[in-house]
XYZ file of C-alpha atoms in Angstrom:
665
model
C 21.681 17.904 -4.089
C 25.365 17.563 -3.573
C 25.477 13.775 -3.494
C 27.657 12.222 -6.146
C 26.288 9.323 -8.083
C 27.442 5.791 -7.514
C 27.254 2.763 -9.719
C 27.226 -0.770 -8.386
C 26.955 -3.856 -10.549
C 25.576 -6.754 -8.566
C 24.352 -9.160 -11.202
C 26.550 -9.947 -14.210
C 25.089 -8.954 -17.517
C 22.513 -6.568 -16.092
C 22.367 -3.048 -17.462
C 23.272 -0.411 -14.894
C 21.591 2.956 -14.453
C 23.165 5.789 -12.474
C 22.354 9.450 -12.015
C 24.301 12.579 -12.833
C 26.008 14.689 -10.223
C 23.233 17.238 -9.885
C 20.700 14.585 -8.917
C 20.413 12.533 -5.787
C 22.714 9.563 -5.819
C 21.108 6.328 -6.748
C 22.006 2.886 -7.905
C 19.912 0.898 -10.339
C 20.390 -2.758 -10.979
C 18.172 -4.344 -13.625
C 18.930 -7.827 -14.819
C 18.272 -8.267 -18.514
C 16.434 -11.424 -17.573
C 13.772 -9.275 -15.932
C 13.026 -7.406 -19.140
C 9.727 -8.600 -20.493
C 8.990 -9.031 -24.142
C 7.854 -5.849 -25.890
C 4.434 -5.009 -24.509
C 1.477 -3.524 -26.300
C 1.616 0.204 -26.883
C -0.184 2.427 -24.370
C -2.580 3.463 -27.127
C -3.485 -0.161 -27.823
C -4.006 -0.850 -24.113
C -6.379 2.107 -23.815
C -8.325 1.167 -26.938
C -8.707 -2.439 -25.801
C -10.073 -1.266 -22.462
C -12.564 1.049 -24.153
C -13.643 -1.744 -26.492
C -14.403 -3.987 -23.498
C -16.437 -1.241 -21.860
C -18.453 -0.857 -25.054
C -19.227 -4.577 -25.117
C -20.501 -4.453 -21.535
C -22.448 -1.236 -21.992
C -26.228 -0.865 -22.110
C -27.404 2.485 -23.448
C -29.050 4.511 -20.677
C -31.894 6.933 -21.317
C -30.339 10.082 -22.768
C -27.429 8.353 -24.508
C -28.825 9.163 -27.950
C -28.946 12.861 -27.114
C -25.390 12.715 -25.790
C -24.204 11.227 -29.092
C -25.963 13.942 -31.105
C -24.519 16.759 -29.008
C -21.010 15.318 -29.231
C -21.297 14.839 -32.977
C -22.563 18.382 -33.539
C -20.230 20.314 -31.256
C -17.306 17.967 -30.424
C -18.191 18.456 -26.745
C -20.812 16.994 -24.446
C -21.296 17.521 -20.718
C -22.874 14.497 -19.028
C -24.979 14.741 -15.914
C -26.353 11.776 -14.023
C -26.826 10.338 -10.564
C -23.952 8.504 -8.826
C -23.962 4.848 -9.803
C -25.704 5.509 -13.112
C -22.602 4.639 -15.124
C -21.692 8.224 -16.071
C -17.975 7.596 -16.422
C -18.476 4.440 -18.475
C -20.897 6.299 -20.718
C -18.272 8.999 -21.248
C -15.634 6.424 -22.197
C -18.029 4.696 -24.607
C -18.835 7.990 -26.301
C -15.141 8.648 -26.846
C -14.562 5.109 -28.113
C -17.297 5.546 -30.698
C -15.710 8.685 -32.207
C -12.290 7.078 -32.721
C -10.803 8.557 -35.925
C -7.528 6.673 -36.302
C -5.465 9.685 -35.221
C -4.953 11.152 -31.794
C -5.048 9.327 -28.475
C -7.489 8.778 -25.628
C -6.581 10.305 -22.311
C -8.041 11.731 -19.134
C -7.461 15.399 -18.346
C -6.383 16.025 -14.776
C -6.855 19.650 -13.714
C -4.812 20.441 -10.646
C -2.018 18.002 -11.466
C 1.148 18.859 -13.360
C -0.320 18.639 -16.865
C -1.161 22.358 -16.995
C -4.294 24.456 -17.140
C -7.297 23.531 -19.262
C -6.785 26.777 -21.163
C -3.353 25.694 -22.462
C -3.677 25.300 -26.274
C -0.936 22.681 -26.234
C -3.074 20.406 -24.105
C -5.040 19.059 -27.068
C -3.614 17.126 -29.995
C -5.157 16.491 -33.391
C -7.948 13.936 -33.100
C -7.481 13.415 -29.354
C -10.337 11.954 -27.308
C -10.449 13.697 -23.950
C -12.238 12.712 -20.752
C -12.651 15.385 -18.087
C -14.147 13.555 -15.125
C -15.387 16.062 -12.565
C -17.987 13.793 -10.978
C -16.279 14.107 -7.594
C -15.073 17.718 -7.985
C -15.703 20.129 -5.133
C -17.368 23.526 -5.570
C -14.162 25.432 -6.337
C -12.867 22.833 -8.805
C -16.163 22.773 -10.660
C -16.312 26.574 -10.785
C -12.793 26.802 -12.199
C -13.530 24.112 -14.786
C -16.630 25.992 -15.980
C -14.558 29.141 -16.425
C -12.021 27.232 -18.525
C -14.449 25.179 -20.618
C -15.008 27.749 -23.339
C -11.293 28.045 -24.089
C -10.896 24.263 -23.960
C -13.861 23.747 -26.308
C -12.357 26.160 -28.826
C -9.073 24.251 -28.844
C -10.901 20.936 -29.141
C -12.750 22.136 -32.234
C -9.597 23.558 -33.829
C -7.796 20.245 -33.348
C -10.741 18.162 -34.596
C -10.749 16.443 -31.218
C -13.608 15.371 -28.945
C -14.278 16.178 -25.293
C -16.649 14.529 -22.826
C -17.097 16.155 -19.426
C -18.681 14.319 -16.499
C -20.118 17.004 -14.232
C -21.075 16.728 -10.534
C -24.598 15.373 -10.234
C -25.671 18.394 -8.181
C -23.729 20.939 -10.244
C -25.128 23.756 -12.344
C -24.228 25.135 -15.765
C -24.289 28.686 -17.065
C -26.632 29.432 -19.950
C -23.858 29.428 -22.567
C -22.847 25.876 -21.563
C -26.324 24.388 -21.250
C -26.623 23.534 -24.980
C -23.820 21.028 -24.475
C -25.479 19.248 -21.533
C -26.987 15.783 -21.831
C -28.720 14.082 -18.911
C -28.425 10.316 -18.601
C -30.367 8.096 -16.233
C -29.756 4.631 -14.889
C -30.054 2.005 -17.613
C -32.478 -0.873 -16.956
C -30.761 -2.869 -14.201
C -32.013 -6.239 -15.442
C -30.744 -5.537 -18.951
C -27.315 -4.575 -17.569
C -27.225 -7.790 -15.559
C -28.204 -9.922 -18.554
C -25.659 -8.170 -20.792
C -22.901 -9.266 -18.420
C -24.229 -12.816 -18.376
C -24.257 -12.899 -22.183
C -20.646 -11.759 -22.215
C -19.930 -14.589 -19.783
C -21.413 -16.936 -22.430
C -24.263 -18.125 -20.210
C -27.121 -19.420 -22.392
C -30.199 -17.209 -22.538
C -32.587 -19.939 -21.449
C -30.706 -20.459 -18.169
C -31.126 -16.919 -16.820
C -34.748 -16.414 -17.872
C -35.970 -18.455 -14.902
C -37.314 -16.757 -11.734
C -34.694 -15.882 -9.091
C -36.006 -14.210 -5.905
C -32.470 -13.426 -4.698
C -31.791 -11.500 -7.895
C -35.031 -9.554 -7.535
C -34.083 -8.617 -3.950
C -30.662 -7.436 -5.098
C -31.938 -5.312 -7.970
C -34.615 -3.766 -5.741
C -31.760 -2.126 -3.793
C -30.912 -0.068 -6.927
C -27.245 -1.076 -6.908
C -24.630 0.765 -8.942
C -23.586 -0.521 -12.346
C -20.327 -1.728 -10.795
C -22.169 -3.729 -8.139
C -24.379 -5.305 -10.813
C -21.270 -6.357 -12.733
C -19.828 -7.981 -9.607
C -23.099 -9.782 -8.873
C -23.162 -11.148 -12.438
C -19.574 -12.332 -12.118
C -20.416 -14.195 -8.908
C -23.332 -15.854 -10.688
C -20.929 -16.960 -13.414
C -18.564 -18.471 -10.876
C -21.408 -20.116 -8.949
C -22.572 -21.730 -12.181
C -19.052 -23.013 -12.847
C -18.668 -24.413 -9.316
C -22.120 -25.900 -8.745
C -23.871 -28.581 -10.790
C -25.995 -27.148 -13.561
C -29.035 -28.882 -12.085
C -28.920 -26.473 -9.139
C -30.241 -23.812 -11.456
C -30.215 -20.073 -11.851
C -32.076 -19.319 -8.615
C -29.450 -21.152 -6.561
C -26.590 -19.351 -8.303
C -28.201 -16.029 -7.464
C -28.669 -17.100 -3.840
C -24.968 -17.925 -3.653
C -24.113 -14.524 -5.087
C -26.384 -12.788 -2.580
C -25.052 -14.707 0.414
C -21.463 -13.969 -0.609
C -22.300 -10.295 -0.080
C -24.026 -10.613 3.256
C -23.445 -13.867 5.159
C -19.942 -15.237 4.878
C -18.090 -12.794 7.161
C -20.078 -13.989 10.191
C -19.531 -17.631 9.317
C -15.783 -17.118 8.893
C -15.522 -15.501 12.319
C -17.172 -18.530 13.869
C -14.949 -20.923 11.912
C -11.685 -19.215 12.923
C -12.791 -19.178 16.551
C -13.124 -22.974 16.510
C -9.937 -23.661 14.510
C -7.301 -22.538 16.989
C -4.334 -24.656 15.906
C -1.655 -22.764 13.986
C -1.580 -25.412 11.262
C -5.345 -25.123 10.746
C -5.278 -21.339 10.495
C -2.241 -21.418 8.212
C -4.082 -23.783 5.871
C -7.195 -21.595 6.026
C -5.194 -18.464 5.136
C -3.208 -20.169 2.371
C -6.370 -21.617 0.843
C -7.976 -18.169 0.808
C -4.964 -16.427 -0.718
C -4.209 -19.192 -3.235
C -7.838 -20.134 -3.817
C -8.249 -22.234 -6.938
C -4.607 -23.346 -6.965
C -3.438 -26.946 -7.101
C -3.464 -28.854 -3.802
C 0.342 -29.112 -3.857
C 0.603 -25.331 -3.952
C -1.889 -24.929 -1.105
C 0.085 -27.401 0.992
C 3.358 -25.590 0.344
C 1.750 -22.225 0.957
C 0.498 -23.296 4.388
C 3.923 -24.668 5.305
C 5.532 -21.435 4.115
C 3.282 -19.368 6.379
C 4.171 -21.497 9.403
C 7.834 -21.024 8.548
C 7.393 -17.268 8.081
C 5.770 -17.067 11.522
C 8.532 -19.247 13.056
C 5.934 -21.720 14.282
C 7.439 -24.783 16.027
C 7.307 -27.828 13.828
C 4.718 -30.520 14.579
C 6.611 -33.617 15.676
C 3.739 -35.999 14.959
C 4.929 -38.782 12.617
C 3.773 -37.996 9.112
C 1.799 -41.201 8.682
C -0.048 -40.618 11.942
C -1.122 -37.066 11.145
C -4.196 -35.978 9.254
C -3.922 -36.054 5.495
C -4.562 -32.970 3.376
C -8.108 -33.977 2.415
C -9.116 -34.283 6.074
C -7.468 -30.985 6.990
C -9.209 -29.206 4.116
C -12.558 -30.642 5.144
C -12.094 -29.098 8.590
C -12.004 -25.631 7.039
C -14.814 -26.150 4.532
C -12.642 -26.723 1.459
C -11.994 -29.675 -0.822
C -9.864 -30.820 -3.725
C -11.820 -30.959 -6.963
C -11.450 -33.446 -9.824
C -8.912 -31.099 -11.408
C -6.702 -31.247 -8.310
C -7.467 -27.669 -7.331
C -8.616 -26.551 -3.899
C -11.724 -24.455 -3.407
C -14.084 -23.585 -0.595
C -17.561 -25.028 -0.825
C -19.196 -21.595 -0.781
C -18.895 -18.873 -3.385
C -16.474 -16.068 -2.495
C -15.856 -17.608 0.918
C -12.154 -17.048 0.220
C -12.677 -13.270 0.102
C -14.379 -13.350 3.501
C -11.489 -15.373 4.957
C -8.905 -12.939 3.611
C -10.812 -9.986 5.051
C -11.107 -11.695 8.463
C -7.393 -12.432 8.803
C -6.458 -8.916 7.689
C -8.989 -7.128 9.904
C -8.654 -9.195 13.054
C -4.930 -10.033 13.073
C -3.338 -6.620 12.419
C -0.037 -7.597 14.054
C 0.495 -10.172 11.310
C -0.156 -7.912 8.319
C 3.506 -7.324 7.530
C 4.184 -11.050 7.762
C 1.208 -11.741 5.478
C 2.839 -9.363 2.985
C 6.198 -11.125 3.304
C 4.475 -14.461 2.793
C 2.829 -13.159 -0.369
C 6.183 -12.131 -1.829
C 7.700 -15.499 -0.951
C 4.723 -17.383 -2.362
C 5.291 -15.788 -5.777
C 8.754 -17.357 -5.743
C 7.562 -20.911 -5.167
C 9.048 -23.172 -7.808
C 6.286 -25.514 -8.838
C 4.783 -26.398 -12.227
C 1.383 -25.366 -10.872
C 2.551 -21.879 -9.847
C 1.778 -19.909 -13.003
C 2.258 -16.235 -13.780
C -1.513 -15.823 -13.526
C -1.552 -17.281 -10.016
C 1.307 -15.008 -8.981
C -0.564 -11.946 -10.192
C -3.746 -13.131 -8.490
C -2.174 -13.589 -5.070
C -0.560 -10.150 -5.290
C -3.871 -8.580 -6.275
C -5.610 -10.283 -3.356
C -3.091 -8.809 -0.940
C -3.361 -5.363 -2.569
C -7.140 -5.530 -2.191
C -6.715 -5.766 1.582
C -4.469 -2.715 1.683
C -6.919 -0.676 -0.368
C -10.041 -2.002 1.347
C -8.712 -0.777 4.689
C -7.576 2.653 3.492
C -3.870 1.878 3.109
C -3.580 1.960 -0.658
C -0.627 4.370 -0.663
C 1.385 1.821 1.308
C 1.457 -0.358 -1.810
C 4.214 1.889 -3.183
C 6.427 1.206 -0.192
C 5.620 -2.487 -0.408
C 6.753 -2.431 -4.041
C 9.933 -0.669 -2.962
C 10.600 -3.342 -0.358
C 9.985 -6.187 -2.795
C 12.239 -4.699 -5.448
C 15.189 -4.307 -3.107
C 18.384 -6.124 -3.998
C 18.826 -9.025 -4.001
C 15.563 -10.092 -5.558
C 14.240 -12.627 -7.991
C 12.449 -12.118 -11.266
C 9.166 -13.270 -9.747
C 9.395 -10.919 -6.768
C 10.241 -8.048 -9.087
C 7.151 -8.796 -11.178
C 5.140 -8.892 -7.953
C 6.472 -5.441 -7.043
C 5.282 -4.087 -10.387
C 1.883 -5.744 -9.985
C 1.283 -4.455 -6.473
C 2.032 -0.836 -7.412
C -0.106 -1.228 -10.541
C -3.059 -2.320 -8.377
C -2.892 0.935 -6.441
C -2.421 3.108 -9.526
C -5.461 1.527 -11.184
C -7.705 2.197 -8.194
C -9.705 5.458 -8.461
C -9.246 6.148 -4.757
C -5.455 6.028 -4.778
C -4.432 6.574 -8.398
C -3.842 10.308 -8.085
C -1.765 10.225 -4.892
C 0.302 7.288 -6.133
C 0.961 8.991 -9.470
C 2.330 11.969 -7.560
C 4.482 9.673 -5.435
C 5.815 7.976 -8.572
C 6.643 11.442 -9.924
C 8.617 12.332 -6.797
C 10.495 9.042 -6.924
C 11.319 9.305 -10.622
C 12.593 12.836 -10.152
C 14.696 12.707 -7.024
C 14.472 9.591 -4.899
C 17.571 7.490 -4.380
C 16.535 4.478 -6.427
C 18.187 1.434 -4.965
C 17.804 -2.156 -6.008
C 15.413 -2.587 -8.913
C 12.991 0.191 -8.021
C 13.837 2.034 -11.255
C 12.599 -0.970 -13.230
C 9.342 -1.012 -11.247
C 8.772 2.690 -11.907
C 9.557 2.210 -15.583
C 7.047 -0.610 -15.986
C 4.182 1.184 -14.250
C 4.845 4.340 -16.269
C 4.574 2.358 -19.510
C 1.798 -0.106 -18.686
C -0.377 1.731 -16.165
C 0.060 5.504 -16.378
C 0.687 5.966 -20.113
C -2.575 4.458 -21.480
C -4.806 7.088 -19.841
C -2.360 9.768 -18.647
C 0.358 9.933 -21.322
C 1.490 13.440 -20.380
C 2.236 12.283 -16.859
C 4.014 9.203 -18.162
C 6.186 11.400 -20.406
C 7.192 13.568 -17.460
C 8.096 10.612 -15.263
C 9.949 8.735 -17.998
C 11.906 11.891 -18.777
C 13.160 12.105 -15.209
C 14.123 8.430 -15.286
C 15.843 8.783 -18.660
C 17.928 11.690 -17.376
C 19.370 9.389 -14.738
C 20.271 6.438 -16.928
C 23.742 5.245 -17.775
C 24.558 2.317 -20.023
C 21.310 0.699 -21.100
C 18.481 3.141 -21.810
C 15.091 1.430 -21.291
C 13.456 4.617 -19.959
C 14.732 6.634 -22.919
C 13.513 3.956 -25.330
C 10.089 3.945 -23.674
C 9.957 7.739 -23.696
C 10.713 7.868 -27.410
C 8.138 5.171 -28.175
C 5.479 7.072 -26.238
C 6.340 10.464 -27.728
C 5.870 9.216 -31.290
C 2.269 8.177 -30.628
C 1.161 11.806 -30.815
C 2.456 14.956 -32.483
C 1.362 16.838 -29.370
C 3.515 14.668 -27.129
C 6.509 15.071 -29.431
C 6.003 18.850 -29.409
C 5.775 18.831 -25.636
C 8.967 16.809 -25.290
C 10.887 19.124 -27.624
C 9.765 22.046 -25.493
C 10.837 20.310 -22.261
C 14.217 19.380 -23.699
C 15.134 22.792 -25.072
C 13.314 25.426 -23.052
C 12.980 23.929 -19.605
C 16.095 21.792 -19.345
C 17.804 21.289 -15.994
C 20.345 18.774 -17.312
C 21.544 20.149 -20.681
C 24.013 17.412 -21.573
C 21.593 14.590 -20.870
C 18.716 16.394 -22.535
C 20.875 16.996 -25.612
C 21.158 13.226 -26.032
C 17.425 12.853 -25.486
C 16.775 15.585 -28.049
C 18.607 13.693 -30.782
C 16.263 10.740 -30.323
C 13.040 12.755 -30.088
C 13.703 15.296 -32.843
C 13.394 12.854 -35.734
C 13.354 14.712 -39.081
C 11.141 12.175 -40.827
C 8.456 12.473 -38.162
C 8.737 16.262 -38.099
C 8.139 16.551 -41.848
C 5.260 14.070 -42.022
C 1.785 15.408 -41.096
C 0.468 12.017 -39.802
C -3.167 13.108 -40.073
C -2.599 16.677 -38.870
C -3.353 19.740 -41.022
C 0.375 20.442 -41.264
C 3.619 18.782 -40.184
C 5.310 19.835 -36.975
C 8.287 21.318 -38.791
C 6.026 24.086 -40.143
C 5.370 25.399 -36.628
C 7.594 28.263 -35.568
C 7.830 26.961 -32.024
C 9.054 23.560 -33.216
C 11.627 25.233 -35.477
C 12.944 27.207 -32.503
C 13.176 24.005 -30.465
C 15.051 22.266 -33.285
C 17.619 25.067 -33.503
C 18.081 25.245 -29.726
C 18.329 21.474 -29.361
C 20.854 21.051 -32.161
C 22.891 23.955 -30.787
C 23.171 22.183 -27.423
C 24.008 18.854 -29.049
C 26.764 20.361 -31.228
C 28.340 22.115 -28.255
C 27.917 19.608 -25.442
C 28.252 16.219 -27.117
C 31.267 14.675 -28.841
C 30.987 14.285 -32.593
C 30.553 10.474 -32.552
C 27.342 10.917 -30.525
C 25.615 13.471 -32.740
C 27.014 12.612 -36.176
C 24.659 9.650 -36.918
C 21.665 11.869 -36.141
C 23.021 14.692 -38.300
C 23.450 12.254 -41.182
C 19.848 11.090 -40.728
C 18.815 14.763 -40.795
C 20.691 15.273 -44.062
C 19.284 12.100 -45.585
C 15.783 13.274 -44.667
C 16.485 16.467 -46.596
C 17.152 14.328 -49.675
C 13.576 13.062 -49.761
C 11.696 15.988 -48.182
C 11.559 18.279 -51.203
C 9.141 20.709 -49.590
C 11.172 20.972 -46.395
C 14.695 20.430 -47.781
C 15.881 24.002 -47.359
C 14.185 24.376 -43.989
C 15.895 21.276 -42.558
C 19.297 22.483 -43.747
C 18.665 26.028 -42.540
C 17.758 24.825 -39.046
C 20.963 22.807 -38.844
C 23.085 25.746 -39.996
C 21.290 28.138 -37.631
C 22.095 25.782 -34.769
C 25.796 26.056 -35.539
C 25.553 29.836 -35.539
C 28.597 31.562 -37.009
C 31.058 29.141 -35.478
C 33.356 28.387 -38.375
C 34.793 25.186 -36.942
C 31.317 23.783 -36.214
C 30.107 24.664 -39.686
C 33.187 23.005 -41.168
C 32.455 19.839 -39.212
C 28.857 19.868 -40.470
C 30.139 20.108 -44.016
C 32.496 17.156 -43.502
C 29.629 15.138 -41.994
C 27.557 15.892 -45.096
C 30.383 14.748 -47.383
C 30.708 11.510 -45.393
C 26.942 10.934 -45.639
C 26.824 11.198 -49.448
C 27.424 7.515 -50.355
C 24.480 6.274 -48.243
C 22.039 9.024 -49.147
C 18.571 8.093 -50.453
C 18.840 8.265 -54.222
C 22.539 7.541 -54.186
C 25.716 9.629 -54.083
C 24.404 12.203 -56.549
C 21.463 12.997 -54.314
C 23.752 13.281 -51.304
C 26.152 15.535 -53.202
C 23.296 17.869 -54.130
C 22.355 18.186 -50.445
C 25.983 18.853 -49.541
C 26.177 21.605 -52.153
C 22.974 23.180 -50.874
C 24.294 22.967 -47.314
C 27.515 24.663 -48.387
C 25.523 27.532 -49.879
C 23.720 28.068 -46.582
C 26.959 27.837 -44.616
C 28.534 30.449 -46.880
C 25.533 32.692 -46.462
C 25.669 32.302 -42.681
C 29.336 33.370 -42.726
C 28.608 36.283 -45.019
C 30.858 34.975 -47.757
C 28.374 35.016 -50.592
C 24.604 34.854 -50.967
C 23.007 31.478 -51.500
C 22.623 30.519 -55.108
C 19.207 31.297 -56.496
C 17.266 28.155 -57.284
C 17.122 27.396 -60.972
C 13.587 27.275 -62.318
C 12.862 24.847 -65.122
C 12.129 26.425 -68.504
C 8.436 26.524 -69.376
C 7.198 24.129 -72.041
C 7.487 25.323 -75.585
C 4.589 27.564 -76.472
C 3.560 28.198 -72.884
C 2.528 31.721 -71.949
C 5.181 33.746 -70.124
């Protein structure tokens, strides 16, 4: 780690991030134009997702028992067969016990969050999901050993815990009272619930549909039922209503089973490069305006360096004729679609599976297509085409490659649209259960030590905030901390870290511990400490039994953090925070002396530092809450503590008000 950091400004007006000397060298270039408007908080994102799950949910047999166990003991252990909707049931249970304090998150034993027995793992009112449905024998055994300690902490913190156990697992006798078995909910009711959410009238889906009966007889998973219902919705939107429910279900069934064979036959008979380019572009941009499809096909031919067709334009086939050759057409709204439901997905899969030498070029085309300047190329279409490419990577077992694709797309120079595509493609992988864990670890490694060139730091920042934080806030805190340590100039990672830390007293406590007890970059962490250790937040309980400042461990962190800040940072950097600390003492009657004592303890017996603190207090008097008199009283009390620390004289005893006349003494 001997590389020195470098800073290179390549786009005027963009904030520049660079690392310190004891980190790997890296250059970050983020144009302010790329910064999106303030997004929803991670807590809001998580709650919105849980609310949607609740709307889609049909209570399975055993759900009532699960609710009663959770209500009585704050813990329930769910057991059910794969595909029964166990994980969704767990999320719904946690959504229903929302108390207004605490956050929802998934515990991840084996990753860097710490052991399940760590008391600091649970915050007041937290809603915790421990999903062990796919755990192996050793993981499940270890979790059972740790559950008693975790349950105790959950109860002490007035939190709630739902565990999803392996379907073939066993529980010891002392854990069996917390078990609730759930079975598959009625498949038809699940299907109809999705149709109701899609606003399909009840009378339309009450008609017989043999294709639906065949599908449900296979006992599909809840996820497969949701996909089947969504295809029915889209078939209804694409086909005339007179075709009816049975036809929509047939389309949905055939999309699962028939189209891949038909696409293979179609591609075999459409050998011309222009035909295949149009077929691929239509599949990737399916539902886009005809102008966009036309430009997308031309872009693919250009990407592949295909010789240009010299046929005079007026003599060639028009777009309608060319689309008809591949089974697509332009609708009344000007948008291009295949005649068959989900035929586009089969086309995408065929090109990806059977033309492996072109995969990298397909990826390059996707990035370029997001940069097309056209009134019909919307942000939604850009996200859709990126997701469709990401689906191919993940479908074929290459989900981890999405991180390197995001790195390539965020390289300098880049455009705003390509940078957004880089964020979206990495987000697709992080959101996928198969690749989320490995990609989170890769993001951790990159945030901590990778040489971040181009705009990769911005990509990592966005996925930490929008993707990792809603369900894994501890991991987001760790990654944002590493990014914040490496910032210079603008501080988006630090700002995001502070915003995330304030959502939970537990997260704030954890950050104070990281900054003061496990610091590897003291000067940088001293600046971070000043932002995180906010006196108002420390003295306010925010739904907890007591405020953080009353905890001995937090007091020790405050002293250690202030000591580092006073020694390592110039006065102009720490003085505004010290004045805020003093102003907080003006209004925090219960914690006034404690706040001042912590500040004095941080200065130790260093006379010059104590003198500077006193001068800062004098300068803060005019703007103190309650006016100059209030500020002067705090300064006088601070002086007493400084004198006591120097052994000059004991602090003045507080004056007690005289009792009312006639009161007993």
